[in-house]
PDB file of C-alpha atoms and ligand atoms in Angstrom:
ATOM      1  CA  MET A   1       5.569   4.811  -2.911  1.00 96.00           C
ATOM      2  CA  ARG A   2       2.106   4.102  -4.241  1.00 98.00           C
ATOM      3  CA  VAL A   3      -0.640   2.639  -2.044  1.00 98.00           C
ATOM      4  CA  GLN A   4      -3.871   1.404  -3.610  1.00 98.00           C
ATOM      5  CA  VAL A   5      -6.875   0.844  -1.362  1.00 99.00           C
ATOM      6  CA  LEU A   6      -9.822  -1.451  -2.121  1.00 99.00           C
ATOM      7  CA  THR A   7     -12.989  -0.730  -0.124  1.00 98.00           C
ATOM      8  CA  ILE A   8     -16.760  -0.432  -0.410  1.00 98.00           C
ATOM      9  CA  PHE A   9     -16.510   2.903   1.480  1.00 98.00           C
ATOM     10  CA  PRO A  10     -14.071   4.972  -0.598  1.00 98.00           C
ATOM     11  CA  GLU A  11     -15.583   8.223   0.715  1.00 98.00           C
ATOM     12  CA  LEU A  12     -14.114   7.555   4.180  1.00 98.00           C
ATOM     13  CA  PHE A  13     -10.589   8.291   2.979  1.00 98.00           C
ATOM     14  CA  ALA A  14     -10.505  11.727   1.310  1.00 98.00           C
ATOM     15  CA  PRO A  15     -10.594  14.139   4.298  1.00 97.00           C
ATOM     16  CA  PHE A  16      -7.960  12.198   6.168  1.00 97.00           C
ATOM     17  CA  LEU A  17      -5.652  11.920   3.173  1.00 98.00           C
ATOM     18  CA  ARG A  18      -5.892  15.688   2.570  1.00 97.00           C
ATOM     19  CA  THR A  19      -4.770  16.508   6.091  1.00 95.00           C
ATOM     20  CA  SER A  20      -1.454  17.160   7.795  1.00 93.00           C
ATOM     21  CA  LEU A  21       1.648  15.119   7.121  1.00 96.00           C
ATOM     22  CA  VAL A  22      -0.008  12.561   4.852  1.00 97.00           C
ATOM     23  CA  GLY A  23      -1.618  15.359   2.839  1.00 97.00           C
ATOM     24  CA  ARG A  24       1.739  17.083   2.352  1.00 96.00           C
ATOM     25  CA  ALA A  25       3.460  13.837   1.344  1.00 97.00           C
ATOM     26  CA  ILE A  26       0.793  13.308  -1.308  1.00 97.00           C
ATOM     27  CA  GLU A  27       1.039  16.941  -2.450  1.00 97.00           C
ATOM     28  CA  LYS A  28       4.811  16.588  -2.805  1.00 96.00           C
ATOM     29  CA  GLY A  29       4.351  13.391  -4.825  1.00 96.00           C
ATOM     30  CA  ILE A  30       6.413  11.324  -2.356  1.00 96.00           C
ATOM     31  CA  LEU A  31       3.341   9.259  -1.557  1.00 98.00           C
ATOM     32  CA  GLU A  32       0.534   8.355  -3.918  1.00 98.00           C
ATOM     33  CA  VAL A  33      -2.732   6.924  -2.587  1.00 98.00           C
ATOM     34  CA  GLY A  34      -5.401   5.551  -4.922  1.00 98.00           C
ATOM     35  CA  VAL A  35      -8.740   4.685  -3.331  1.00 98.00           C
ATOM     36  CA  HIS A  36     -10.915   2.302  -5.345  1.00 98.00           C
ATOM     37  CA  ASP A  37     -14.535   1.203  -4.939  1.00 99.00           C
ATOM     38  CA  LEU A  38     -14.656  -2.603  -4.935  1.00 99.00           C
ATOM     39  CA  ARG A  39     -18.106  -2.382  -6.547  1.00 99.00           C
ATOM     40  CA  ASP A  40     -16.438  -1.147  -9.741  1.00 99.00           C
ATOM     41  CA  TRP A  41     -15.351  -4.795 -10.224  1.00 98.00           C
ATOM     42  CA  THR A  42     -18.842  -6.320  -9.761  1.00 99.00           C
ATOM     43  CA  GLU A  43     -20.726  -7.594 -12.790  1.00 98.00           C
ATOM     44  CA  ASP A  44     -24.343  -7.827 -11.611  1.00 98.00           C
ATOM     45  CA  ARG A  45     -27.049  -5.160 -11.762  1.00 98.00           C
ATOM     46  CA  HIS A  46     -27.022  -4.625  -8.009  1.00 98.00           C
ATOM     47  CA  ARG A  47     -23.231  -4.384  -7.762  1.00 98.00           C
ATOM     48  CA  SER A  48     -23.394  -6.861  -4.885  1.00 98.00           C
ATOM     49  CA  VAL A  49     -20.275  -7.789  -2.932  1.00 98.00           C
ATOM     50  CA  ASP A  50     -21.626 -10.137  -0.244  1.00 98.00           C
ATOM     51  CA  ASP A  51     -23.590 -13.364   0.184  1.00 98.00           C
ATOM     52  CA  GLU A  52     -24.725 -15.796   2.891  1.00 98.00           C
ATOM     53  CA  PRO A  53     -22.053 -17.995   4.487  1.00 98.00           C
ATOM     54  CA  TYR A  54     -21.815 -21.636   3.396  1.00 98.00           C
ATOM     55  CA  GLY A  55     -22.540 -23.745   6.484  1.00 98.00           C
ATOM     56  CA  GLY A  56     -25.002 -21.181   7.780  1.00 98.00           C
ATOM     57  CA  GLY A  57     -24.726 -18.887  10.765  1.00 96.00           C
ATOM     58  CA  GLY A  58     -25.282 -15.167  11.046  1.00 93.00           C
ATOM     59  CA  GLY A  59     -23.920 -12.325   8.999  1.00 97.00           C
ATOM     60  CA  MET A  60     -22.679 -12.030   5.454  1.00 98.00           C
ATOM     61  CA  VAL A  61     -19.416 -12.841   3.717  1.00 98.00           C
ATOM     62  CA  MET A  62     -17.778 -10.840   0.927  1.00 98.00           C
ATOM     63  CA  THR A  63     -17.674 -12.856  -2.282  1.00 98.00           C
ATOM     64  CA  ALA A  64     -14.378 -13.698  -3.968  1.00 98.00           C
ATOM     65  CA  PRO A  65     -14.882 -12.749  -7.646  1.00 98.00           C
ATOM     66  CA  PRO A  66     -14.909  -8.900  -7.332  1.00 98.00           C
ATOM     67  CA  TRP A  67     -11.813  -9.031  -5.093  1.00 98.00           C
ATOM     68  CA  LEU A  68      -9.920 -11.287  -7.492  1.00 98.00           C
ATOM     69  CA  ARG A  69     -10.714  -9.064 -10.480  1.00 98.00           C
ATOM     70  CA  ALA A  70      -9.906  -5.888  -8.542  1.00 98.00           C
ATOM     71  CA  VAL A  71      -6.610  -7.029  -7.011  1.00 98.00           C
ATOM     72  CA  ARG A  72      -5.384  -8.508 -10.305  1.00 98.00           C
ATOM     73  CA  GLY A  73      -6.591  -5.436 -12.194  1.00 98.00           C
ATOM     74  CA  LEU A  74      -4.643  -3.112  -9.891  1.00 98.00           C
ATOM     75  CA  SER A  75      -1.564  -5.352  -9.724  1.00 97.00           C
ATOM     76  CA  GLY A  76      -0.359  -4.301 -13.151  1.00 91.00           C
ATOM     77  CA  GLU A  77       0.002  -0.785 -11.804  1.00 64.00           C
ATOM     78  CA  THR A  78       3.358  -0.795 -10.082  1.00 66.00           C
ATOM     79  CA  SER A  79       6.267   1.602 -10.281  1.00 68.00           C
ATOM     80  CA  GLY A  80       8.742  -1.244 -10.625  1.00 64.00           C
ATOM     81  CA  GLU A  81      10.325  -0.735  -7.214  1.00 72.00           C
ATOM     82  CA  ASN A  82       8.703  -3.939  -5.945  1.00 84.00           C
ATOM     83  CA  PRO A  83      10.911  -6.988  -5.563  1.00 75.00           C
ATOM     84  CA  GLU A  84       8.057  -9.169  -6.878  1.00 76.00           C
ATOM     85  CA  GLY A  85       7.406  -6.980  -9.910  1.00 92.00           C
ATOM     86  CA  ARG A  86       3.920  -6.216  -8.627  1.00 97.00           C
ATOM     87  CA  PRO A  87       2.475  -4.470  -5.570  1.00 98.00           C
ATOM     88  CA  TRP A  88       2.605  -6.265  -2.200  1.00 98.00           C
ATOM     89  CA  ARG A  89      -0.958  -7.197  -1.219  1.00 98.00           C
ATOM     90  CA  ILE A  90      -2.061  -6.726   2.381  1.00 98.00           C
ATOM     91  CA  LEU A  91      -5.369  -7.810   3.937  1.00 98.00           C
ATOM     92  CA  LEU A  92      -6.314  -5.875   7.076  1.00 98.00           C
ATOM     93  CA  SER A  93      -7.870  -8.294   9.555  1.00 98.00           C
ATOM     94  CA  PRO A  94      -7.783  -9.285  13.214  1.00 98.00           C
ATOM     95  CA  GLN A  95      -6.188 -12.580  12.063  1.00 98.00           C
ATOM     96  CA  GLY A  96      -3.088 -10.712  10.867  1.00 98.00           C
ATOM     97  CA  ALA A  97       0.361 -10.243  12.344  1.00 98.00           C
ATOM     98  CA  ARG A  98       0.253  -7.325  14.772  1.00 98.00           C
ATOM     99  CA  LEU A  99       1.405  -4.000  13.321  1.00 98.00           C
ATOM    100  CA  ASP A 100       4.370  -2.544  15.207  1.00 98.00           C
ATOM    101  CA  ASP A 101       7.316  -0.281  14.437  1.00 97.00           C
ATOM    102  CA  ALA A 102       9.357  -3.118  12.902  1.00 96.00           C
ATOM    103  CA  LYS A 103       6.458  -4.194  10.671  1.00 98.00           C
ATOM    104  CA  VAL A 104       5.857  -0.611   9.508  1.00 98.00           C
ATOM    105  CA  ARG A 105       9.507  -0.284   8.464  1.00 97.00           C
ATOM    106  CA  GLU A 106       9.405  -3.649   6.716  1.00 97.00           C
ATOM    107  CA  LEU A 107       6.275  -2.677   4.754  1.00 98.00           C
ATOM    108  CA  ALA A 108       7.735   0.755   3.912  1.00 97.00           C
ATOM    109  CA  GLY A 109      10.453  -1.183   2.074  1.00 97.00           C
ATOM    110  CA  ARG A 110       8.042  -3.333   0.065  1.00 97.00           C
ATOM    111  CA  GLY A 111       7.484  -0.758  -2.664  1.00 97.00           C
ATOM    112  CA  ASP A 112       3.915  -0.255  -3.877  1.00 98.00           C
ATOM    113  CA  LEU A 113       1.085  -1.766  -1.837  1.00 98.00           C
ATOM    114  CA  ILE A 114      -2.523  -2.852  -2.303  1.00 98.00           C
ATOM    115  CA  LEU A 115      -4.607  -2.715   0.894  1.00 99.00           C
ATOM    116  CA  LEU A 116      -7.739  -4.879   1.020  1.00 99.00           C
ATOM    117  CA  CYS A 117     -10.383  -3.477   3.399  1.00 99.00           C
ATOM    118  CA  GLY A 118     -13.039  -6.056   4.227  1.00 98.00           C
ATOM    119  CA  ARG A 119     -16.424  -5.576   5.912  1.00 96.00           C
ATOM    120  CA  TYR A 120     -19.107  -7.888   7.331  1.00 93.00           C
ATOM    121  CA  GLU A 121     -17.956 -11.202   8.838  1.00 95.00           C
ATOM    122  CA  GLY A 122     -15.024 -11.272   6.481  1.00 96.00           C
ATOM    123  CA  ILE A 123     -13.966 -12.222   2.975  1.00 98.00           C
ATOM    124  CA  ASP A 124     -14.222 -15.603   1.245  1.00 98.00           C
ATOM    125  CA  GLU A 125     -11.088 -17.519   2.278  1.00 98.00           C
ATOM    126  CA  ARG A 126     -10.114 -18.105  -1.355  1.00 98.00           C
ATOM    127  CA  VAL A 127      -9.278 -14.406  -1.712  1.00 98.00           C
ATOM    128  CA  ARG A 128      -6.637 -14.734   1.007  1.00 98.00           C
ATOM    129  CA  ALA A 129      -5.419 -17.973  -0.526  1.00 98.00           C
ATOM    130  CA  THR A 130      -4.946 -16.553  -4.034  1.00 98.00           C
ATOM    131  CA  VAL A 131      -4.241 -12.802  -4.033  1.00 98.00           C
ATOM    132  CA  VAL A 132      -3.040 -11.868  -0.517  1.00 98.00           C
ATOM    133  CA  ASP A 133       0.659 -11.774   0.417  1.00 98.00           C
ATOM    134  CA  GLU A 134       0.205 -10.895   4.057  1.00 98.00           C
ATOM    135  CA  GLU A 135      -2.471 -10.270   6.707  1.00 98.00           C
ATOM    136  CA  VAL A 136      -1.928  -7.363   9.087  1.00 99.00           C
ATOM    137  CA  SER A 137      -3.849  -6.448  12.256  1.00 98.00           C
ATOM    138  CA  ILE A 138      -3.662  -3.105  14.070  1.00 98.00           C
ATOM    139  CA  GLY A 139      -4.582  -4.698  17.405  1.00 98.00           C
ATOM    140  CA  ASP A 140      -6.571  -7.305  19.272  1.00 98.00           C
ATOM    141  CA  TYR A 141     -10.044  -5.779  19.087  1.00 98.00           C
ATOM    142  CA  VAL A 142     -12.762  -6.072  16.471  1.00 97.00           C
ATOM    143  CA  LEU A 143     -13.693  -3.179  14.183  1.00 98.00           C
ATOM    144  CA  SER A 144     -16.459  -3.048  11.582  1.00 98.00           C
ATOM    145  CA  GLY A 145     -14.126  -2.876   8.609  1.00 98.00           C
ATOM    146  CA  GLY A 146     -10.542  -2.597   7.434  1.00 98.00           C
ATOM    147  CA  GLU A 147     -10.784   1.090   6.473  1.00 98.00           C
ATOM    148  CA  LEU A 148      -9.501   2.599   9.744  1.00 98.00           C
ATOM    149  CA  PRO A 149      -6.705   0.009   9.935  1.00 98.00           C
ATOM    150  CA  ALA A 150      -5.715   0.952   6.353  1.00 98.00           C
ATOM    151  CA  LEU A 151      -5.555   4.641   7.327  1.00 98.00           C
ATOM    152  CA  VAL A 152      -3.510   3.789  10.416  1.00 98.00           C
ATOM    153  CA  LEU A 153      -1.086   1.850   8.243  1.00 98.00           C
ATOM    154  CA  ILE A 154      -0.881   4.614   5.596  1.00 98.00           C
ATOM    155  CA  GLU A 155      -0.114   7.253   8.226  1.00 98.00           C
ATOM    156  CA  ALA A 156       2.523   5.120   9.945  1.00 98.00           C
ATOM    157  CA  LEU A 157       4.110   4.256   6.572  1.00 98.00           C
ATOM    158  CA  SER A 158       4.164   7.879   5.441  1.00 97.00           C
ATOM    159  CA  ARG A 159       6.388   8.770   8.404  1.00 96.00           C
ATOM    160  CA  GLN A 160       8.979   6.252   7.230  1.00 95.00           C
ATOM    161  CA  ILE A 161       9.273   7.645   3.707  1.00 93.00           C
ATOM    162  CA  PRO A 162      12.381   9.863   3.417  1.00 89.00           C
ATOM    163  CA  GLY A 163      11.421  13.530   3.048  1.00 89.00           C
ATOM    164  CA  VAL A 164       7.965  13.274   4.589  1.00 90.00           C
ATOM    165  CA  VAL A 165       8.663  14.282   8.174  1.00 87.00           C
ATOM    166  CA  GLN A 166       9.787  17.930   8.249  1.00 65.00           C
ATOM    167  CA  LEU A 167      12.202  18.185  11.162  1.00 59.00           C
ATOM    168  CA  ALA A 168      15.339  16.317  10.087  1.00 52.00           C
ATOM    169  CA  ASP A 169      15.724  14.321  13.292  1.00 54.00           C
ATOM    170  CA  SER A 170      12.195  14.187  14.670  1.00 63.00           C
ATOM    171  CA  VAL A 171      11.722  10.668  13.282  1.00 55.00           C
ATOM    172  CA  GLU A 172      15.306   9.762  14.124  1.00 59.00           C
ATOM    173  CA  GLN A 173      14.713  10.632  17.771  1.00 56.00           C
ATOM    174  CA  ASP A 174      11.115   9.476  17.761  1.00 64.00           C
ATOM    175  CA  SER A 175       9.622   7.119  20.221  1.00 70.00           C
ATOM    176  CA  PHE A 176      10.611   3.571  19.146  1.00 79.00           C
ATOM    177  CA  ARG A 177      13.535   4.688  17.034  1.00 73.00           C
ATOM    178  CA  ASN A 178      15.745   3.103  19.698  1.00 91.00           C
ATOM    179  CA  GLY A 179      13.003   0.805  20.943  1.00 96.00           C
ATOM    180  CA  LEU A 180      12.179   2.990  23.962  1.00 98.00           C
ATOM    181  CA  LEU A 181       9.206   5.244  24.664  1.00 98.00           C
ATOM    182  CA  ASP A 182       9.547   8.975  24.126  1.00 98.00           C
ATOM    183  CA  HIS A 183      10.770  11.355  26.846  1.00 98.00           C
ATOM    184  CA  PRO A 184       8.332  13.995  28.227  1.00 98.00           C
ATOM    185  CA  HIS A 185       7.891  17.292  26.339  1.00 98.00           C
ATOM    186  CA  TYR A 186       7.310  20.801  27.686  1.00 98.00           C
ATOM    187  CA  THR A 187       6.434  24.163  26.157  1.00 98.00           C
ATOM    188  CA  ARG A 188       5.303  27.595  27.422  1.00 98.00           C
ATOM    189  CA  PRO A 189       4.125  28.702  29.932  1.00 98.00           C
ATOM    190  CA  PRO A 190       6.967  27.838  32.314  1.00 98.00           C
ATOM    191  CA  VAL A 191       4.630  27.020  35.213  1.00 98.00           C
ATOM    192  CA  VAL A 192       1.263  25.193  34.908  1.00 99.00           C
ATOM    193  CA  GLU A 193      -0.788  24.784  38.100  1.00 98.00           C
ATOM    194  CA  GLY A 194       2.371  24.987  40.173  1.00 99.00           C
ATOM    195  CA  LEU A 195       4.258  22.480  37.996  1.00 98.00           C
ATOM    196  CA  ALA A 196       7.511  23.965  36.664  1.00 98.00           C
ATOM    197  CA  VAL A 197       9.426  22.900  33.580  1.00 99.00           C
ATOM    198  CA  PRO A 198      12.511  20.837  34.563  1.00 98.00           C
ATOM    199  CA  GLU A 199      15.410  23.264  35.073  1.00 98.00           C
ATOM    200  CA  VAL A 200      17.782  21.487  32.691  1.00 98.00           C
ATOM    201  CA  LEU A 201      15.514  22.191  29.702  1.00 98.00           C
ATOM    202  CA  LEU A 202      15.971  25.948  30.300  1.00 98.00           C
ATOM    203  CA  SER A 203      19.744  25.653  30.798  1.00 98.00           C
ATOM    204  CA  GLY A 204      20.823  25.798  27.160  1.00 98.00           C
ATOM    205  CA  ASN A 205      23.238  22.938  27.925  1.00 98.00           C
ATOM    206  CA  HIS A 206      22.506  20.651  24.999  1.00 98.00           C
ATOM    207  CA  ALA A 207      24.624  17.730  26.189  1.00 98.00           C
ATOM    208  CA  ALA A 208      22.892  17.839  29.572  1.00 98.00           C
ATOM    209  CA  ILE A 209      19.485  18.067  27.873  1.00 98.00           C
ATOM    210  CA  ARG A 210      20.250  15.010  25.731  1.00 98.00           C
ATOM    211  CA  ARG A 211      21.341  13.041  28.817  1.00 98.00           C
ATOM    212  CA  TRP A 212      18.183  14.088  30.694  1.00 98.00           C
ATOM    213  CA  ARG A 213      15.959  13.023  27.770  1.00 98.00           C
ATOM    214  CA  ASP A 214      17.760   9.674  27.445  1.00 98.00           C
ATOM    215  CA  LEU A 215      17.209   8.960  31.125  1.00 98.00           C
ATOM    216  CA  GLU A 216      13.575  10.122  31.087  1.00 98.00           C
ATOM    217  CA  ALA A 217      12.892   7.894  28.046  1.00 98.00           C
ATOM    218  CA  LEU A 218      14.327   4.991  29.987  1.00 98.00           C
ATOM    219  CA  ARG A 219      12.327   5.867  33.100  1.00 98.00           C
ATOM    220  CA  ALA A 220       9.062   6.182  31.123  1.00 98.00           C
ATOM    221  CA  THR A 221       9.677   2.850  29.408  1.00 98.00           C
ATOM    222  CA  ARG A 222      10.418   1.047  32.657  1.00 98.00           C
ATOM    223  CA  GLU A 223       7.266   2.477  34.230  1.00 98.00           C
ATOM    224  CA  LYS A 224       4.780   2.173  31.345  1.00 98.00           C
ATOM    225  CA  ARG A 225       6.139  -0.610  29.097  1.00 98.00           C
ATOM    226  CA  PRO A 226       8.597  -2.737  31.068  1.00 98.00           C
ATOM    227  CA  ASP A 227       8.126  -5.513  28.464  1.00 98.00           C
ATOM    228  CA  LEU A 228      10.108  -3.423  25.948  1.00 98.00           C
ATOM    229  CA  LEU A 229      13.171  -3.544  28.196  1.00 98.00           C
ATOM    230  CA  GLU A 230      13.164  -7.321  28.087  1.00 98.00           C
ATOM    231  CA  ARG A 231      14.010  -7.318  24.388  1.00 97.00           C
ATOM    232  CA  PRO A 232      17.724  -7.952  23.822  1.00 98.00           C
ATOM    233  CA  GLU A 233      17.829  -5.674  20.758  1.00 96.00           C
ATOM    234  CA  VAL A 234      16.468  -2.793  22.856  1.00 98.00           C
ATOM    235  CA  ARG A 235      18.955  -3.365  25.683  1.00 98.00           C
ATOM    236  CA  ALA A 236      21.760  -3.547  23.119  1.00 98.00           C
ATOM    237  CA  ARG A 237      20.931  -0.041  21.873  1.00 97.00           C
ATOM    238  CA  LEU A 238      21.003   1.655  25.291  1.00 98.00           C
ATOM    239  CA  THR A 239      23.694   4.302  25.793  1.00 97.00           C
ATOM    240  CA  LYS A 240      26.334   3.517  28.412  1.00 98.00           C
ATOM    241  CA  GLU A 241      24.641   5.960  30.728  1.00 98.00           C
ATOM    242  CA  GLN A 242      21.203   4.405  30.167  1.00 98.00           C
ATOM    243  CA  ALA A 243      22.589   0.921  30.786  1.00 98.00           C
ATOM    244  CA  ARG A 244      24.174   2.112  34.027  1.00 98.00           C
ATOM    245  CA  ALA A 245      20.930   3.827  35.127  1.00 98.00           C
ATOM    246  CA  LEU A 246      18.857   0.743  34.313  1.00 98.00           C
ATOM    247  CA  ASP A 247      21.257  -1.422  36.271  1.00 98.00           C
ATOM    248  CA  GLU A 248      20.785   0.956  39.196  1.00 97.00           C
ATOM    249  CA  MET A 249      16.951   0.876  38.867  1.00 96.00           C
ATOM    250  CA  GLU A 250      16.921  -2.909  38.685  1.00 95.00           C
ATOM    251  CA  ARG A 251      18.959  -3.223  41.859  1.00 96.00           C
ATOM    252  CA  THR A 252      16.481  -1.066  43.855  1.00 84.00           C
TER     253      THR A 252
HETATM  254  N1  LIG B   1      -6.956  -4.901  12.504  1.00 84.30           N
HETATM  255  N2  LIG B   1     -11.406  -5.701  11.252  1.00 84.30           N
HETATM  256  C1  LIG B   1     -11.667  -6.367   8.890  1.00 84.30           C
HETATM  257  C2  LIG B   1     -13.612  -7.710   8.202  1.00 84.30           C
HETATM  258  C3  LIG B   1     -12.697  -8.808   7.809  1.00 84.30           C
HETATM  259  C4  LIG B   1     -12.531  -9.964   8.555  1.00 84.30           C
HETATM  260  C5  LIG B   1     -11.674 -10.962   8.114  1.00 84.30           C
HETATM  261  C6  LIG B   1     -11.190  -9.611   6.233  1.00 84.30           C
HETATM  262  C7  LIG B   1     -11.020 -10.774   6.945  1.00 84.30           C
HETATM  263  C8  LIG B   1      -9.090  -5.274  12.075  1.00 84.30           C
HETATM  264  C9  LIG B   1      -8.115  -5.125  13.095  1.00 84.30           C
HETATM  265  C10 LIG B   1     -10.509  -5.555  12.287  1.00 84.30           C
HETATM  266  C11 LIG B   1     -12.743  -6.199  11.539  1.00 84.30           C
HETATM  267  C12 LIG B   1     -11.178  -5.330   9.867  1.00 84.30           C
HETATM  268  C13 LIG B   1     -13.191  -7.253  10.544  1.00 84.30           C
HETATM  269  N3  LIG B   1     -12.018  -8.640   6.653  1.00 84.30           N
HETATM  270  N4  LIG B   1      -8.456  -5.147  10.919  1.00 84.30           N
HETATM  271  N5  LIG B   1     -13.050  -6.768   9.164  1.00 84.30           N
HETATM  272  N6  LIG B   1      -8.314  -5.184  14.407  1.00 84.30           N
HETATM  273  O1  LIG B   1     -10.905  -5.695  13.415  1.00 84.30           O
HETATM  274  O2  LIG B   1      -7.156  -4.916  11.177  1.00 84.30           O
END
């Protein structure tokens, strides 16, 4: 999978992309990330990318022409795995559809991507109208630019590419894999400030451990994110034992 990023702050990306899981995916060639300076597609002496808003008001707006040249210039570079024959173009903005586990999986299946990272008050609407396939938001708060959202998306995507996550089933059993939150985790030492590790985790009884984790995942979800348990597709994926336990919890 190849992800191309368009930004006026390309230097923000390198240290993150070198690190950890994403860094290893890139090293292995499973993931390719190209970061491009939007100013490389400007044509004036000052390499300017913004101007005053028509209609007045504060702030500046990014002008359309560099974006159109850049996105179209990069669109020829696709590995051919895209259904559309060109990369899928995503604008990061608070106006987008909220990023969640389902959206990450969907985008991981889109083939190559181009991520547009805007700054200032936004980008001339005609960019969205002509060269953007989809707007994505990482949450209902306002940032100063699309760069951190792009990194969030790249990291989440990288975990969905086969061969990226080391432990065979750590994604499989991940939080959200079955629509529930994760169960609690423990490691040494066995007692911390008087709090002992649950006995079952030391028992070596793997069936019992799996049952305990399933029930703790359910308990955590009911306590912290009860909204998730209202989704029919989540309820449908509960184990028999989880369904029975939830029934019990809901009757008390
Ligand atoms: N999830 N921002 C983008 C500038 C902008 C505005 C409109 C294009 C269109 C954000 C978020 C986010 C702030 C990134 C405004 N660019 N992006 N930027 N939340 O807040 O994705």
